[in-house]
Short mmCIF file of C-alpha atoms in Angstrom, two decimals:
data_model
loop_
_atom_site.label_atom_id
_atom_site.label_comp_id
_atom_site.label_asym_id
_atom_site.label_seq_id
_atom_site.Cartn_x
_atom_site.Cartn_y
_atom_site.Cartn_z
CA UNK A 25 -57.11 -27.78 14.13
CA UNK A 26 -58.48 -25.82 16.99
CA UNK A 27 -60.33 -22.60 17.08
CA UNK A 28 -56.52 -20.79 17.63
CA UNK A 29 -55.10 -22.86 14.85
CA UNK A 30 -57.54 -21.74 12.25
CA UNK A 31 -57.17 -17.98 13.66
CA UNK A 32 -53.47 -18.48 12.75
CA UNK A 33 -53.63 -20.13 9.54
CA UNK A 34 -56.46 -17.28 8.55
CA UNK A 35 -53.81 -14.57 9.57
CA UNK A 36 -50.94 -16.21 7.84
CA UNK A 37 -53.32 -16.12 4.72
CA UNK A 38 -53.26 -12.36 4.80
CA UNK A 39 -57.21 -12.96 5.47
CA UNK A 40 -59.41 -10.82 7.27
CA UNK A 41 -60.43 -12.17 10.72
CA UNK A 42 -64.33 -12.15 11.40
CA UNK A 43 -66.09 -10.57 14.26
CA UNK A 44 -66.46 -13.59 15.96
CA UNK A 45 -62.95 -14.96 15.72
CA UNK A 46 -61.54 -11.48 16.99
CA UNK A 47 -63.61 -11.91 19.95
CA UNK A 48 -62.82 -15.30 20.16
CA UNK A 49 -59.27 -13.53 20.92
CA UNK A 50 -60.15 -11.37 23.83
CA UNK A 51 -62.74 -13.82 25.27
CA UNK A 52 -60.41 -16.72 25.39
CA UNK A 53 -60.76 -19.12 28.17
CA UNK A 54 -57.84 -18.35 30.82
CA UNK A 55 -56.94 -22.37 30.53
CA UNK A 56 -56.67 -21.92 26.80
CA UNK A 57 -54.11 -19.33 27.18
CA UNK A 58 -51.24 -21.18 25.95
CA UNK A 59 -52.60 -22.57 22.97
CA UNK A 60 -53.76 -19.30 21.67
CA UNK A 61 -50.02 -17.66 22.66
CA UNK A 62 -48.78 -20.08 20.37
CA UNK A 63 -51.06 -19.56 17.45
CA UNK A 64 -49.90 -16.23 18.12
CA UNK A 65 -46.34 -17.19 17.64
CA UNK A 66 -46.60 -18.94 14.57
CA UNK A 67 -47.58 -15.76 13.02
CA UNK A 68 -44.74 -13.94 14.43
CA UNK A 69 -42.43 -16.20 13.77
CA UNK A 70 -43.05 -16.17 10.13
CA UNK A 71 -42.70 -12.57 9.73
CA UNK A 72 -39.74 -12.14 12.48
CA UNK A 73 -38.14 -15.34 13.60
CA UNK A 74 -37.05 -15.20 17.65
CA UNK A 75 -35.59 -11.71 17.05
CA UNK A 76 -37.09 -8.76 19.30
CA UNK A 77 -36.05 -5.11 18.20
CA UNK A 78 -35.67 -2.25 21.24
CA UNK A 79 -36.60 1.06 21.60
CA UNK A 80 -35.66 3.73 23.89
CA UNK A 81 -37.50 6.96 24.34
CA UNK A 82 -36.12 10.16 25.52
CA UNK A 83 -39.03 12.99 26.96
CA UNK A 84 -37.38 15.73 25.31
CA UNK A 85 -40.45 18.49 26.30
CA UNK A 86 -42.69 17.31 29.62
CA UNK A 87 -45.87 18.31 30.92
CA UNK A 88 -47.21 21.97 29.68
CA UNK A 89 -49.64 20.42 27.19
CA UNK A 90 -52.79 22.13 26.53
CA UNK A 91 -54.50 19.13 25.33
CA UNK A 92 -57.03 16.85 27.88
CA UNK A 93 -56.41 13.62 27.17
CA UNK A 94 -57.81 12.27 30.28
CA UNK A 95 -54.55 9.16 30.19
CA UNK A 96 -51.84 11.94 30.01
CA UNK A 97 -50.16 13.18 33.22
CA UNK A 98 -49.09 15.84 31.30
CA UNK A 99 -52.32 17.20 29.75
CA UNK A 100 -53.63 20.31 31.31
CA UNK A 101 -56.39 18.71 33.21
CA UNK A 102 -53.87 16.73 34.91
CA UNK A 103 -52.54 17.51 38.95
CA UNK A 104 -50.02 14.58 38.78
CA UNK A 105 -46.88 15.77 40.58
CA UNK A 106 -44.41 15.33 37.60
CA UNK A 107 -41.71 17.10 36.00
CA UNK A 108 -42.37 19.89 33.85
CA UNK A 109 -39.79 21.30 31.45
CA UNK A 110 -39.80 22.95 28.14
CA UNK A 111 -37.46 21.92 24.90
CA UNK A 112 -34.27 20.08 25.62
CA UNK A 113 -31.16 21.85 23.84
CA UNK A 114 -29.76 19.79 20.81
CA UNK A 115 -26.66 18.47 23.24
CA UNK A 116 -29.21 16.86 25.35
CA UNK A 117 -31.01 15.09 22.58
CA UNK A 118 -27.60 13.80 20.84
CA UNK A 119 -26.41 12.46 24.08
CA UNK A 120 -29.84 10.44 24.84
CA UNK A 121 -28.74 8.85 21.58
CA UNK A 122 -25.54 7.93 22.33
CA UNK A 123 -27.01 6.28 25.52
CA UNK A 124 -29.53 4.40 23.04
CA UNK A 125 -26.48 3.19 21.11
CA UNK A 126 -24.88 1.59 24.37
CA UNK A 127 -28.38 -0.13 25.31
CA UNK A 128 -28.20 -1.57 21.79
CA UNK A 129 -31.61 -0.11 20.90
CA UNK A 130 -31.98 -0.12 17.30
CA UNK A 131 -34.58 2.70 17.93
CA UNK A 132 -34.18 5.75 19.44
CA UNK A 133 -38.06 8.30 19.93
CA UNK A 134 -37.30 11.88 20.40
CA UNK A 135 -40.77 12.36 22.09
CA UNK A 136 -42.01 16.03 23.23
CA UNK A 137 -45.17 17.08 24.68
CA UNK A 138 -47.69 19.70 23.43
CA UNK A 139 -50.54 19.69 20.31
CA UNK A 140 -47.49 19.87 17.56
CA UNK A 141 -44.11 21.33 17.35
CA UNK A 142 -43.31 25.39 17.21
CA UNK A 143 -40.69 26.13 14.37
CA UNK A 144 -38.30 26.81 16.89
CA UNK A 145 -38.92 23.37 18.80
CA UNK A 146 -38.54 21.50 15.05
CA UNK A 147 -35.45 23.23 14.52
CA UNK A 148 -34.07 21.65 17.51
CA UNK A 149 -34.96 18.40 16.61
CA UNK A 150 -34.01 18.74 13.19
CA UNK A 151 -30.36 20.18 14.02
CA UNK A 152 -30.39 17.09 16.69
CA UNK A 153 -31.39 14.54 14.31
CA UNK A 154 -28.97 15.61 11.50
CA UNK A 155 -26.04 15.02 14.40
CA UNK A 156 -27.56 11.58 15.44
CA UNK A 157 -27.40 10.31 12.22
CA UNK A 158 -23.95 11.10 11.38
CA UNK A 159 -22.75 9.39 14.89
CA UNK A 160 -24.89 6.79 14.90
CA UNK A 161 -24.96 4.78 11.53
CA UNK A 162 -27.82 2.48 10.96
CA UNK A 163 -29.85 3.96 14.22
CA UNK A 164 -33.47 4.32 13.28
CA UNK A 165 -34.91 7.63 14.28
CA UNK A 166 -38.31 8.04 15.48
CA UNK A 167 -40.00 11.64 16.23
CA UNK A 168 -43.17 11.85 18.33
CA UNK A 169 -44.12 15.69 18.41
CA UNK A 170 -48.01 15.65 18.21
CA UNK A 171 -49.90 17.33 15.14
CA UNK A 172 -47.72 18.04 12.37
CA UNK A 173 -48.29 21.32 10.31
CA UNK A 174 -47.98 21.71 6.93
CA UNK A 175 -44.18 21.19 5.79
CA UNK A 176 -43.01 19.96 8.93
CA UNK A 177 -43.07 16.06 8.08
CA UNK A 178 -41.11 17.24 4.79
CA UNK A 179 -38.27 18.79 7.39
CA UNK A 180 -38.45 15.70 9.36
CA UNK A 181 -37.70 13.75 6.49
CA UNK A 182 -34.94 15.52 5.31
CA UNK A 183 -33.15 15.72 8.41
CA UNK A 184 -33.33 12.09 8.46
CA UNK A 185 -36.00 11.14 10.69
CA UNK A 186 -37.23 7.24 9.94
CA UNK A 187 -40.40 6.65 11.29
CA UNK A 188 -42.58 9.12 12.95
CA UNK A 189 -45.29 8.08 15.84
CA UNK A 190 -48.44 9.62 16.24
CA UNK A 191 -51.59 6.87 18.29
CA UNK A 192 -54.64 6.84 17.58
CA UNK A 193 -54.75 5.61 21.21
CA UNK A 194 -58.33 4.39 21.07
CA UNK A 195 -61.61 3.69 18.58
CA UNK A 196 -62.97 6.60 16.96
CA UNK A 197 -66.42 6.04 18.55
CA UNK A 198 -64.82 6.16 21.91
CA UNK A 199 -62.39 8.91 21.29
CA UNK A 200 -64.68 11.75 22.92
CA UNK A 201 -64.14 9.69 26.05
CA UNK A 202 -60.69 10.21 26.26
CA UNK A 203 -60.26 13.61 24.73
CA UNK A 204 -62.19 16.89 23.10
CA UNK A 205 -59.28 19.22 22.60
CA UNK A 206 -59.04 17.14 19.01
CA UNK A 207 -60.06 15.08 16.83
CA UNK A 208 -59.79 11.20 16.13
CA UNK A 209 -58.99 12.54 12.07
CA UNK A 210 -56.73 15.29 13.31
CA UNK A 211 -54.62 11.98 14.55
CA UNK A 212 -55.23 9.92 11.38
CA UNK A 213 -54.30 13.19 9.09
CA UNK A 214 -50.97 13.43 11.26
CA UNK A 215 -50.27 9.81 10.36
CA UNK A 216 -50.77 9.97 6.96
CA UNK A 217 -48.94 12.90 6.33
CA UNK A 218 -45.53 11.25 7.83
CA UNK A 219 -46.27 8.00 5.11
CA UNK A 220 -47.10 11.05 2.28
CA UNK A 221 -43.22 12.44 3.33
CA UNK A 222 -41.98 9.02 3.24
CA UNK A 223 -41.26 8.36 6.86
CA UNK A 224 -42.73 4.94 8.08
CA UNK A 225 -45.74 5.48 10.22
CA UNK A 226 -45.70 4.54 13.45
CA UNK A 227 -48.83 4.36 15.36
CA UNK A 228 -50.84 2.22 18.65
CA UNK A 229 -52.67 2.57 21.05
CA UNK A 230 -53.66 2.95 24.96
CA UNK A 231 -55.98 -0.47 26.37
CA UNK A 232 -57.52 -0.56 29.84
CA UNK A 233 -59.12 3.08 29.69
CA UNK A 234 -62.91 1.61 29.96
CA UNK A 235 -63.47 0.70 26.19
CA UNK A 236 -65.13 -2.05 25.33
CA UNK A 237 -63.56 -5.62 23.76
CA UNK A 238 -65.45 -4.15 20.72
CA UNK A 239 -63.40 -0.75 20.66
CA UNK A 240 -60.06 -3.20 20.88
CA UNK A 241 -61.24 -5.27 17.86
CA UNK A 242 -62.24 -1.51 15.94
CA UNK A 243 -58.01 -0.31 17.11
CA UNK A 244 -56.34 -3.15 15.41
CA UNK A 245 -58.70 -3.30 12.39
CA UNK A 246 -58.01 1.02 11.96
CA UNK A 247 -54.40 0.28 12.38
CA UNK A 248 -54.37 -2.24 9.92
CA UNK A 249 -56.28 0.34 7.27
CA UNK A 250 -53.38 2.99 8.36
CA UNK A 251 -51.01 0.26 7.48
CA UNK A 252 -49.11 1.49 10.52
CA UNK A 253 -45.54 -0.02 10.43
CA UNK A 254 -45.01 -0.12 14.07
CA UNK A 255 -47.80 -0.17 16.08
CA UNK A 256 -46.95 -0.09 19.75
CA UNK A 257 -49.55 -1.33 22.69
CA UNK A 258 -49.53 0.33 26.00
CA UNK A 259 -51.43 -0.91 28.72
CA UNK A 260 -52.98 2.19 30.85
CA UNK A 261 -50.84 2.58 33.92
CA UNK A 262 -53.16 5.79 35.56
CA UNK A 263 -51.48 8.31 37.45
CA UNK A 264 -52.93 10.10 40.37
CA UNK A 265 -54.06 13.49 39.14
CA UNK A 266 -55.51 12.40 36.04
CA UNK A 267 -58.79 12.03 34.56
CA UNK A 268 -58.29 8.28 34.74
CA UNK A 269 -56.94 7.97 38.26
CA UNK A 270 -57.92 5.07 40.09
CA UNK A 271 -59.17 2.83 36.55
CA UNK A 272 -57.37 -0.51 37.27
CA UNK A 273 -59.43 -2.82 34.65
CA UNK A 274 -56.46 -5.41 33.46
CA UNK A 275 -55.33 -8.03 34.00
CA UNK A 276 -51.94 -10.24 32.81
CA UNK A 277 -53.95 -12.73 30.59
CA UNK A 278 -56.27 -10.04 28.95
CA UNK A 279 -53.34 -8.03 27.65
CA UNK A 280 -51.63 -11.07 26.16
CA UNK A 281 -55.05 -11.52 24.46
CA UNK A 282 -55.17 -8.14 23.13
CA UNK A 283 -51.47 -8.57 21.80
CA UNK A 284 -51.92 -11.77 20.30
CA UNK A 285 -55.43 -9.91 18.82
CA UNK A 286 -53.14 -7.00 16.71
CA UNK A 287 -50.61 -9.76 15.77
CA UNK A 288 -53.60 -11.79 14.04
CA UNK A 289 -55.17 -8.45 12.56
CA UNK A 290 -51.75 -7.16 11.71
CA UNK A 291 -49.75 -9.90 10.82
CA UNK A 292 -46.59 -8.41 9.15
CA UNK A 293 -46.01 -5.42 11.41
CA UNK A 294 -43.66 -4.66 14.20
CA UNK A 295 -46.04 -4.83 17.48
CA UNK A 296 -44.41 -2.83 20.32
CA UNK A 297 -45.22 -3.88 24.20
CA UNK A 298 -45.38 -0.12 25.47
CA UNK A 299 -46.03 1.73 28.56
CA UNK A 300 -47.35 0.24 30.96
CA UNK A 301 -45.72 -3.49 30.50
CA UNK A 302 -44.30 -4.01 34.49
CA UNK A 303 -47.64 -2.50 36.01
CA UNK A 304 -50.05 -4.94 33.60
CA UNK A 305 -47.98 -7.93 32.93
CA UNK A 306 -45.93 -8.26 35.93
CA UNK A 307 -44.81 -11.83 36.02
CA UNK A 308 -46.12 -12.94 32.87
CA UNK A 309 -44.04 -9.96 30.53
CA UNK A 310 -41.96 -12.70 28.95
CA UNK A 311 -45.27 -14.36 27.32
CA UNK A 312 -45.59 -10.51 25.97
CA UNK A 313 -42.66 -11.64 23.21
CA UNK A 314 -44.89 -14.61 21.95
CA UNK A 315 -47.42 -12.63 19.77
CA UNK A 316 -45.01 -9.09 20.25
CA UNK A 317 -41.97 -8.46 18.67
CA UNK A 318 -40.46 -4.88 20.31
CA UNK A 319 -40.18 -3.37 23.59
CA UNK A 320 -38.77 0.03 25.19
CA UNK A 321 -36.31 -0.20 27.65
CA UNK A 322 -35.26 2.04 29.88
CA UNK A 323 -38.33 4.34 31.06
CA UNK A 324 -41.13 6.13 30.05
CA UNK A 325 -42.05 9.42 29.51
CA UNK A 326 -43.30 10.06 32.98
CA UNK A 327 -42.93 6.18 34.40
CA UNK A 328 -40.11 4.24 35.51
CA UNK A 329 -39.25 1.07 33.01
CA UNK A 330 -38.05 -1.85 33.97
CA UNK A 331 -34.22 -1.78 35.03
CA UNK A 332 -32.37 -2.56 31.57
CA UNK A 333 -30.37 -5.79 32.84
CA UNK A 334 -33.43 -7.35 33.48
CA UNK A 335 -34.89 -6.71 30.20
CA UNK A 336 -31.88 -8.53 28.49
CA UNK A 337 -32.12 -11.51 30.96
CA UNK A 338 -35.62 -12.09 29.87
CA UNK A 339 -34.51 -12.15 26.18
CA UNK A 340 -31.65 -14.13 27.19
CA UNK A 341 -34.26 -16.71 29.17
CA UNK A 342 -36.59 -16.78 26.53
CA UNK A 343 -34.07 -17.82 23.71
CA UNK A 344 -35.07 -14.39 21.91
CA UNK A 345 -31.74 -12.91 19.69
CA UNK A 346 -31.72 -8.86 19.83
CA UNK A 347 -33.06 -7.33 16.43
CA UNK A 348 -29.89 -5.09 15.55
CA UNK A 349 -31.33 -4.17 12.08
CA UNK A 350 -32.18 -0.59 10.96
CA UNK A 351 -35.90 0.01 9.68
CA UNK A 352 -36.47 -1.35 6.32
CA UNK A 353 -39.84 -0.29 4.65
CA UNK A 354 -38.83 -2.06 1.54
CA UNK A 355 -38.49 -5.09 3.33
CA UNK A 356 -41.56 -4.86 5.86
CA UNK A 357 -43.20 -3.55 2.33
CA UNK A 358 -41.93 -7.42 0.70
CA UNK A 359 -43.65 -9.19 3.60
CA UNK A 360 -47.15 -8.27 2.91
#
């Protein structure tokens, strides 16, 4: 077997990868792309066959953050030109669902901006997500409202919520980098108090912000130690106006290396090609579904996606079969 193969088999083990065969990931050889891709596959092919489940997201509160994350365009240290708004009304949030439901997206992220949710802004969400569930049977619900406060994962719960997202977005030793307005535990604390309510924890991270391959290797390892259920990878697409502006460190090949480095590291979980995907990836997306299972379609919270249609051609082209199946913790719980 080759270096890749034994990475694999390791992974399929449940076994922990060693330093030097995670860096063996991210330093791969561009001409031994494909062969690592499809050690990759193996893996996700034992835990999810050809199927690929979509997401949609829905901005529900934009800009008018007082945190500094130095990524965000809509941090307070950012002067990108974007569109600021506060709290959607309920209406709003039901009908982003119902467009979800026509996409076939089998998850739909009510996603607001801000340090964590006012009582008034999580009885919006909770009214909204009480009405989504009745109309759309089976649609997994994911909330991404920043630091929770005490009782409010509870509420989120018993509305009806699913999963709830909250990224670490980087290592902890580079998270002063990135941000000062909190903490890499206030993040962690947020996660773990969704899996303490029972929701399934959803969280990822943000590569191509200056951190080192060692910082990528310390992401998927954390995740892994969260036991994050979904765990979704953006590649840094940095707006004018931000902290950021102007970082252009990727490459195509080096993000399918870092997704086919979380897939090894985090064998049974759902990994998510995020934000980002057209800008880094470009022509080689499609290779994106070889280690990752999940995309979003439609757009982002402040960036255009890629137009819908063309998403499902690329499933279509690659022989993958839409993953129409709600979240089951029971079964992702099974796997491992």
């Amino acid at each position: 077997m080759n270096l890749y193969d034994v990475i694999s088999e390791t992974s399929l083990a449940g076994k922990e990868l060693t330093d030097d065969q995670a860096m063996a990931v991210l330093g791969c050889p561009d001409d031994e792309l494909l062969p690592l891709l499809h050690a990759a596959y193996k893996v996700r092919k034992s835990f999810y066959g050809n199927k690929v489940k979509l997401n949609m997201i829905i901005n529900t509160k934009s800009g008018l953050c007082p945190e500094n994350c130095g990524y965000c365009a809509q941090s307070i240290v950012s002067k990108a030109p974007i569109e600021k708004y506060s709290m959607m009304k309920k209406d709003e949030i039901v009908a982003g669902a119902a467009r979800a439901a026509d996409l076939n997206a089998g998850t739909y992220c009510i996603v607001a901006s801000g340090r964590g949710p006012a009582n008034r802004e999580l009885d919006i969400v909770v009214d909204a997500v009480k009405e989504i569930k009745d109309k759309h049977k089976g649609m997994t619900v994911c909330a991404c409202l920043g630091i929770l406060k005490p009782g409010q994962a509870e509420r989120l719960k018993e509305a009806g919520v699913d999963r709830y997202n909250h990224n670490i977005n980087t290592s902890r030793n580079y998270h002063h980098k990135i941000t000062t307005s909190h903490t890499y535990d206030d993040r962690v604390k947020t996660v773990e108090a969704a899996k303490s309510s029972g929701i399934s924890p959803c969280s990822g991270v943000i590569i191509g912000m200056k951190e080192s391959k060692e910082d990528v290797i310390d992401m998927a390892r954390s995740l892994k130690v969260l036991d994050a259920d979904s765990i979704p990878v953006n590649f840094l697409n940095a707006m004018d106006g931000t902290p950021l502006e102007g970082t252009d460190e990727l490459n195509p090949r080096y993000c399918l290396k870092v997704l086919c480095l979380f897939r090894f590291i985090n064998p049974t979980k759902e990994i998510r090609i995020s934000g980002g995907r057209e800008v880094n990836l470009r022509s080689l997306q499609p290779l994106g579904l070889y280690p990752a299972n999940s995309i979003f379609i439609g757009d982002y919270l402040t960036t255009e996606g890629q137009e819908g249609s063309k998403d499902w051609k690329m499933l279509e082209d690659m022989g993958f079969e839409v993953d129409l199946e709600p979240l089951n913790r029971e079964i992702a719980n099974a796997l491992t």
